[in-house]
mmCIF file of C-alpha atoms and ligand atoms in Angstrom:
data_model
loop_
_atom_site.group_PDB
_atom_site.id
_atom_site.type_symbol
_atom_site.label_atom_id
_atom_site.label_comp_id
_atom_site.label_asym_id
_atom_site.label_seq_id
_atom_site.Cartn_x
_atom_site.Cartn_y
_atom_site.Cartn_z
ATOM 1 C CA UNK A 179 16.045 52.598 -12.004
ATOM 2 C CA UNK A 180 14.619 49.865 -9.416
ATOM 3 C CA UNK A 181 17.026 46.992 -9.068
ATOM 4 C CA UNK A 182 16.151 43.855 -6.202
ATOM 5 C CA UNK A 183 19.227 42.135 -4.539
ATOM 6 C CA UNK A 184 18.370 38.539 -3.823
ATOM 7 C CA UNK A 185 20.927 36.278 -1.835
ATOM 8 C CA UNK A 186 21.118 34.748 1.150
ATOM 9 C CA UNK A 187 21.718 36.232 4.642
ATOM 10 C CA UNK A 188 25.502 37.436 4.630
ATOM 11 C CA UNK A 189 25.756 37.511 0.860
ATOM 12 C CA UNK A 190 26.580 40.788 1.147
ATOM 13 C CA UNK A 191 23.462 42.464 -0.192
ATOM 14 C CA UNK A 192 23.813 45.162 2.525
ATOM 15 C CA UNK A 193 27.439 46.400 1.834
ATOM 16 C CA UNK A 194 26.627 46.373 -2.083
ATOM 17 C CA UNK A 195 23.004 48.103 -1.576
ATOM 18 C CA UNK A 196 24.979 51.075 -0.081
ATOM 19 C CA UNK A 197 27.705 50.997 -2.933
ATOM 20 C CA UNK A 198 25.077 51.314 -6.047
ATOM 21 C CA UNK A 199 22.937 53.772 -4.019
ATOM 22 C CA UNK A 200 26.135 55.916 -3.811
ATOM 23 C CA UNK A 201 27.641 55.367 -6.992
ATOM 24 C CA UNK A 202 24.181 55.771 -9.418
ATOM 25 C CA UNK A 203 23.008 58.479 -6.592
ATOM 26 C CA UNK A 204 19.854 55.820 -5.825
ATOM 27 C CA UNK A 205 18.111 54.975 -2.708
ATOM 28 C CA UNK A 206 18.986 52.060 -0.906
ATOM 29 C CA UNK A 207 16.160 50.830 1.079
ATOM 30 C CA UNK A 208 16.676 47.941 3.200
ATOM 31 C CA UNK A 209 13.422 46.005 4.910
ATOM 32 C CA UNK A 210 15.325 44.436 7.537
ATOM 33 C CA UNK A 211 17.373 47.956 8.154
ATOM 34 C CA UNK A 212 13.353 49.354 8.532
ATOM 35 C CA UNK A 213 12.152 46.419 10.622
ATOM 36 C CA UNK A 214 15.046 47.154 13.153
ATOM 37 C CA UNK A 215 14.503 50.871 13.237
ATOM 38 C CA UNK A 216 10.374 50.414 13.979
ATOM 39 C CA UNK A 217 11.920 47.819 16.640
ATOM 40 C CA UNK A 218 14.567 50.497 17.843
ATOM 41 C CA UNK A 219 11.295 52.857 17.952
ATOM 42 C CA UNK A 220 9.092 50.642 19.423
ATOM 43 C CA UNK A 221 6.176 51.166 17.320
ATOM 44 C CA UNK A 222 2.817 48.506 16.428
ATOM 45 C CA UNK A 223 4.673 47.664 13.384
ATOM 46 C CA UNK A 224 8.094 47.160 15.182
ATOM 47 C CA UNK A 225 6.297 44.971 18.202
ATOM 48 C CA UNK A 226 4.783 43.277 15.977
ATOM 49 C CA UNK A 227 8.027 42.020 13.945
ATOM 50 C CA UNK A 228 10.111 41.348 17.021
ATOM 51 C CA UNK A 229 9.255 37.630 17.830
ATOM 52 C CA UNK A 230 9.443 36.959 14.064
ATOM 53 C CA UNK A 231 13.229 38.452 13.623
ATOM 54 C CA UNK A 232 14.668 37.030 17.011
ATOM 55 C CA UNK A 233 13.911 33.959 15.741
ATOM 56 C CA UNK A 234 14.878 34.433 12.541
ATOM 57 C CA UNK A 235 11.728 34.250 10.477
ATOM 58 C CA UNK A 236 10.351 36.070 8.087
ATOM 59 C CA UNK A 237 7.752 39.121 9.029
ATOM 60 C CA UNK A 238 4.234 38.646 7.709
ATOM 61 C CA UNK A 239 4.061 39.582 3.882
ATOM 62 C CA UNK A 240 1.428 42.201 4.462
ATOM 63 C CA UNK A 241 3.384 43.905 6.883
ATOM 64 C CA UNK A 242 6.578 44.008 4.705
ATOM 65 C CA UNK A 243 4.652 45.113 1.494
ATOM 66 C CA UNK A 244 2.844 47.986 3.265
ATOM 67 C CA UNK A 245 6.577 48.991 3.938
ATOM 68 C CA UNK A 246 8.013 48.678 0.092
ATOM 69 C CA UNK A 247 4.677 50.191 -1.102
ATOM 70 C CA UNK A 248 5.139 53.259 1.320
ATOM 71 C CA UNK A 249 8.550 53.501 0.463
ATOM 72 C CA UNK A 250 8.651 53.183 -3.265
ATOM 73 C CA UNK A 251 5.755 55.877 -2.960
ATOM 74 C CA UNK A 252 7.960 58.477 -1.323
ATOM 75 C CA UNK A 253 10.389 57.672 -4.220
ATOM 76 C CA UNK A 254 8.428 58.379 -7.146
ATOM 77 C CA UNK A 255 9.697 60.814 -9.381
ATOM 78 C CA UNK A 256 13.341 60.336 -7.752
ATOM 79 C CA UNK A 257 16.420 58.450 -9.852
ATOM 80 C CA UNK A 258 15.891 55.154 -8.381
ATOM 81 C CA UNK A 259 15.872 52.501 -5.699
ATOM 82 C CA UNK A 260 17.320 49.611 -4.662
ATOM 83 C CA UNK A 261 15.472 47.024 -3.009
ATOM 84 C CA UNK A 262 17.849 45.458 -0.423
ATOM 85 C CA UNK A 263 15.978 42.141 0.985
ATOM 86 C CA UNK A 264 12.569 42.674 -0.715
ATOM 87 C CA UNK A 265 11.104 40.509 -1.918
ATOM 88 C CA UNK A 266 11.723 37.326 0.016
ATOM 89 C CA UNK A 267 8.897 35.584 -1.121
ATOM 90 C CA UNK A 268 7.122 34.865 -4.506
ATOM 91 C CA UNK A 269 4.021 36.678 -2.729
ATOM 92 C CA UNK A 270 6.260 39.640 -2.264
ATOM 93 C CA UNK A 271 7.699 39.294 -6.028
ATOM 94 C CA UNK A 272 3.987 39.558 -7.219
ATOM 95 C CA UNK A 273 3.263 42.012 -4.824
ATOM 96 C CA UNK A 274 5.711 44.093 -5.911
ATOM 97 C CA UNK A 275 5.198 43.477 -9.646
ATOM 98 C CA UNK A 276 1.970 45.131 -9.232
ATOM 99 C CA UNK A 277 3.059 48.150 -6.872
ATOM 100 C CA UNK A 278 5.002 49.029 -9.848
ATOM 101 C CA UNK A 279 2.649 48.515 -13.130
ATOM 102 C CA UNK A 280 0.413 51.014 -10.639
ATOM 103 C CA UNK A 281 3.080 53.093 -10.694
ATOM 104 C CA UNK A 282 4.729 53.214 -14.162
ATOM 105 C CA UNK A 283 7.580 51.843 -13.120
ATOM 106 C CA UNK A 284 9.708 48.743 -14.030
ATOM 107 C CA UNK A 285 12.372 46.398 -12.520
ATOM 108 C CA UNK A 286 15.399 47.343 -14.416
ATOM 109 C CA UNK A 287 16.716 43.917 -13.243
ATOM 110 C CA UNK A 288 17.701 41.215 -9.629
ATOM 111 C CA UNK A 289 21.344 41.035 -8.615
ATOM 112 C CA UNK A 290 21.539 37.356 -7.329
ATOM 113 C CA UNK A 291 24.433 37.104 -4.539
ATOM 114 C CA UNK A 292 25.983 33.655 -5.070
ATOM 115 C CA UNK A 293 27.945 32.492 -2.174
ATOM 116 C CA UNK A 294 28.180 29.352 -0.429
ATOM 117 C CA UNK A 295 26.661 28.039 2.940
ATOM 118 C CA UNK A 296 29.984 27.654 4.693
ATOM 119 C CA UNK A 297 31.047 30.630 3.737
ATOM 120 C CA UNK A 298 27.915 32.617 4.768
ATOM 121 C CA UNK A 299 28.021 31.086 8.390
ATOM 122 C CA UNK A 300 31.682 32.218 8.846
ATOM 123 C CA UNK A 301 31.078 35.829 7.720
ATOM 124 C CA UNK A 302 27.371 36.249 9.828
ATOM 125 C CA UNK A 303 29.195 34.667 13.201
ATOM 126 C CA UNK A 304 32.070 38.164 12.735
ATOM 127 C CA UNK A 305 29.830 40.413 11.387
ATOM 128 C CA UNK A 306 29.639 44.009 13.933
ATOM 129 C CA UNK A 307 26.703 46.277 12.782
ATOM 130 C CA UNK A 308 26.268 50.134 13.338
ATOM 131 C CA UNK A 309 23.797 50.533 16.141
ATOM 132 C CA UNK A 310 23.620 53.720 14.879
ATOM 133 C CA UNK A 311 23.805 53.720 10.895
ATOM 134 C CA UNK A 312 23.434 50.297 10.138
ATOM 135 C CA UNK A 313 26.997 50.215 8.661
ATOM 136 C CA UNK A 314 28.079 46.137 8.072
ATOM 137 C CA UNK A 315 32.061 45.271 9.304
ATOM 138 C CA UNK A 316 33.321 42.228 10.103
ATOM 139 C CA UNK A 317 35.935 41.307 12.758
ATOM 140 C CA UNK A 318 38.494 39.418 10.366
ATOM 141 C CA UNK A 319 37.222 40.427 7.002
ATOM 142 C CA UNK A 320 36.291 44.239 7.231
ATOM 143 C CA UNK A 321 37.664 45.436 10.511
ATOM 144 C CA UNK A 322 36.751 49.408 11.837
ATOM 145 C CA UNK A 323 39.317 51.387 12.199
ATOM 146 C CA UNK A 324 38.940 51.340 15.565
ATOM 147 C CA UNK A 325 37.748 48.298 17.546
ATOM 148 C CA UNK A 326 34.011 48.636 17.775
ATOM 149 C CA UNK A 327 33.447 51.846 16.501
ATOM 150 C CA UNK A 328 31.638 52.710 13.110
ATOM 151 C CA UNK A 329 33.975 54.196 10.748
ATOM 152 C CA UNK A 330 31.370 55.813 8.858
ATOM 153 C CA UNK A 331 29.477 57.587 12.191
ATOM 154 C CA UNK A 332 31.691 56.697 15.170
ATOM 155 C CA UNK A 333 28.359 54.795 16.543
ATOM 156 C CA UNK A 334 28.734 51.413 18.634
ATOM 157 C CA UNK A 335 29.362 48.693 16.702
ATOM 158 C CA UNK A 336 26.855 45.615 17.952
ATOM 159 C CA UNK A 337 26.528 41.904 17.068
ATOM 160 C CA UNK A 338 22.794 41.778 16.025
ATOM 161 C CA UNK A 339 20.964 39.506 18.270
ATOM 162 C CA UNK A 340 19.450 36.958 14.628
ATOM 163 C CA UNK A 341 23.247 36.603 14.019
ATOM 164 C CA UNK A 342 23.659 34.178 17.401
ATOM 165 C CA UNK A 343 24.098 30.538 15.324
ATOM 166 C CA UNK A 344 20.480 29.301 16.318
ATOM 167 C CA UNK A 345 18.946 32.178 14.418
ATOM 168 C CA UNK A 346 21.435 31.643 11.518
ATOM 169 C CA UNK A 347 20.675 28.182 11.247
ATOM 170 C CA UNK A 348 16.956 29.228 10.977
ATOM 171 C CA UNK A 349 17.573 32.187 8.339
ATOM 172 C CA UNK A 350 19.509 29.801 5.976
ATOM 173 C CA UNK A 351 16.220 27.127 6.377
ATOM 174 C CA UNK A 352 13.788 30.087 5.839
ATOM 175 C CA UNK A 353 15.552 31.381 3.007
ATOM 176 C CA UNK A 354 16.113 28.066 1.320
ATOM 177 C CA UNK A 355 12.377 27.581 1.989
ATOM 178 C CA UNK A 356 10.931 30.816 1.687
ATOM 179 C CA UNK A 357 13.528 33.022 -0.902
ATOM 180 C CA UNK A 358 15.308 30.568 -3.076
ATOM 181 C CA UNK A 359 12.482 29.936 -4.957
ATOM 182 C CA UNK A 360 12.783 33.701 -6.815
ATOM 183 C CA UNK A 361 15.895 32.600 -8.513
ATOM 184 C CA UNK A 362 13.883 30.489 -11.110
ATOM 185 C CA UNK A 363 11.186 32.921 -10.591
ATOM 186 C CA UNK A 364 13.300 35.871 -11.532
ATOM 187 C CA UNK A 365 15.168 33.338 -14.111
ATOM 188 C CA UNK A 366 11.761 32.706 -15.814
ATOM 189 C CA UNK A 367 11.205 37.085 -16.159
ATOM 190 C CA UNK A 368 14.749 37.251 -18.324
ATOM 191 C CA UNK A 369 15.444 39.538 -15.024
ATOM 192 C CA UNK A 370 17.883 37.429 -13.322
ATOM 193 C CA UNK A 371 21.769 38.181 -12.873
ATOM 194 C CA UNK A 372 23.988 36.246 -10.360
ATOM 195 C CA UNK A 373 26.969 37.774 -9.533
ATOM 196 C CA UNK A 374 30.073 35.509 -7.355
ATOM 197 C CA UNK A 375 29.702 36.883 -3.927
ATOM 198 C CA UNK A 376 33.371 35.504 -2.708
ATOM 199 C CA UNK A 377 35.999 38.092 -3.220
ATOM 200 C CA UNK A 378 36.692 41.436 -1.291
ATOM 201 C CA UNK A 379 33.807 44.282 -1.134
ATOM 202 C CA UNK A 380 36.315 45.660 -3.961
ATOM 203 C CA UNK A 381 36.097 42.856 -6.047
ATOM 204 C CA UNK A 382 32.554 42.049 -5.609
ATOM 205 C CA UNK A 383 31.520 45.981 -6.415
ATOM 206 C CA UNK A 384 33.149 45.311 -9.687
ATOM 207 C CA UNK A 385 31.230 42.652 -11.000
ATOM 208 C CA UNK A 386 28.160 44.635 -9.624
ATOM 209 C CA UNK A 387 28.980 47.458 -11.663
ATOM 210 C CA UNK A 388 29.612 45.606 -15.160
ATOM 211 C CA UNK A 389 25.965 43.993 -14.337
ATOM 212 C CA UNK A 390 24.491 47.347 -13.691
ATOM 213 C CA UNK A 391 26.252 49.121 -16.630
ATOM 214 C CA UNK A 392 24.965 46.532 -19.115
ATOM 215 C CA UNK A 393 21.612 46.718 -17.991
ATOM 216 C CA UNK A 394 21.663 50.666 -17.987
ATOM 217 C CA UNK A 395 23.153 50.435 -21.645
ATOM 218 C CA UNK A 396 20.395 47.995 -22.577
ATOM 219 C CA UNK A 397 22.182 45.112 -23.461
ATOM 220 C CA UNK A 398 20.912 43.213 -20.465
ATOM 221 C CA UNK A 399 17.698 41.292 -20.300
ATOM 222 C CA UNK A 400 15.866 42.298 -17.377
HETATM 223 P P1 LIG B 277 17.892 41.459 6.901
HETATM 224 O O1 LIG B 277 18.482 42.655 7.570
HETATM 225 O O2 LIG B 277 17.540 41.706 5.467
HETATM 226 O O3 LIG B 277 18.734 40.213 7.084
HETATM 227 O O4 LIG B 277 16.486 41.174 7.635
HETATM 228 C C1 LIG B 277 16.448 40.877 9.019
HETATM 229 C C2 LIG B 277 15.107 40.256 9.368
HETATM 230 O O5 LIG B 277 14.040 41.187 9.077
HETATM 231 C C3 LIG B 277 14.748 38.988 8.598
HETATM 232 O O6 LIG B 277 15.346 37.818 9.148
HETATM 233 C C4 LIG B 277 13.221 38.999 8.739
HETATM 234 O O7 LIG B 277 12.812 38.586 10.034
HETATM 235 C C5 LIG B 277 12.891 40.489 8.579
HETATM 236 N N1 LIG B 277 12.701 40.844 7.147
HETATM 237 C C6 LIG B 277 13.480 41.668 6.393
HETATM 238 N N2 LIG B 277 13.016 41.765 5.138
HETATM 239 C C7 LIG B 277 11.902 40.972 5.093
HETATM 240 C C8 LIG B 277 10.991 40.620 4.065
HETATM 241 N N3 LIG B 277 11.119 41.100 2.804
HETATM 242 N N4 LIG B 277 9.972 39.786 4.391
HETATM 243 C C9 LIG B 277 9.819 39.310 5.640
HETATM 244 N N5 LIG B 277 10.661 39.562 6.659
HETATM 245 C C10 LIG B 277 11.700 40.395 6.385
#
């Protein structure tokens, strides 16, 4: 199965990525998560990428679709992936419609994360990242178990450095520019399902899972 999560920065996209890969034993593959590990690496690709992600814009399509290709590639034959913050733009969306005609594959359908502006600046400002695993907490919402360490790997827990308000306030413009425009594109494909992204991990896992079980079951147009 190959689902997309679309949504805003701070939706939530992350934390829920990790719960379907777990729970329908799929791959979760995350661009930014890659972006920041070429970064961490310091490779071409990950020098390349750095101005564009301090400042909170998006990294050049071709880079990002060399990624997805790569990665859906080293998937193929496996139960599934899902695409966590890919694609961001309609370029990417055709991009990736083609990757998978070449491949025999189809998207099975797009969560759609639907949660308000206010609400995403208040959760980005608290939220602590793994350095080490990439695991999402936040300070008020989704403490650790213990301050600043990763319940999941014991790793630091870091504020990323696009999560300072200026770079925010520039992710919510660039995805309002950039992203927003693959609801109605998504809409238009019969492939779109929002889901209300206000409500406890718990809460909002739920409402993943009846989207995900209807479209397994084939009752979902996607
Ligand atoms: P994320 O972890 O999904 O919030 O992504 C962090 C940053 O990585 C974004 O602000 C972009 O700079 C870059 N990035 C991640 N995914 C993409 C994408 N599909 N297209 C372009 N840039 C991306």
């Amino acid at each position: 199965m190959i689902f997309v999560l679309l949504g805003p920065p701070g939706c939530g996209k992350g934390t829920q990525a990790a719960r379907i890969a777990q729970k329908y034993g799929l791959k979760a593959t995350s661009t930014g998560e890659i972006i920041r590990g070429q970064m961490a690496a310091g490779t071409e690709v990950g020098k390349a990428a750095q101005s564009y992600v301090k400042k909170g814009e998006l990294v050049p399509d071709e880079v990002v679709i060399a990624m997805v290709k790569e990665e859906l590639r080293s998937q193929s034959g496996g139960p599934g992936v899902v695409l966590d913050g890919f694609p961001r733009t309609v370029n990417q969306a055709d991009s990736l419609a083609d990757i998978l005609t070449q491949s025999g594959l189809r998207l099975d359908g797009v969560l759609n994360f639907v949660v308000s502006e206010e609400e995403i600046i208040r959760r980005l400002s608290g939220r602590r990242v793994c350095e080490k695993c990439g695991a999402s907490f936040h300070i008020l919402f989704m403490p650790p178990h213990k301050d600043g360490i990763c319940d999941q790997c014991g790793g630091t827990l870091i504020q990323r450095a696009d999560d300072a308000p200026d770079s925010v306030r520039e992710r919510l413009r660039v995805y309002a520019r950039q992203t927003e425009p693959l609801i109605a594109y998504y809409r238009e494909r019969g492939a779109l399902n929002d889901i209300e992204g206000v409500g406890t991990p718990n809460e909002v896992a739920a409402r993943v899972e009846d989207v995900v079980e209807r479209i397994a079951r084939g009752s979902c147009p996607a």
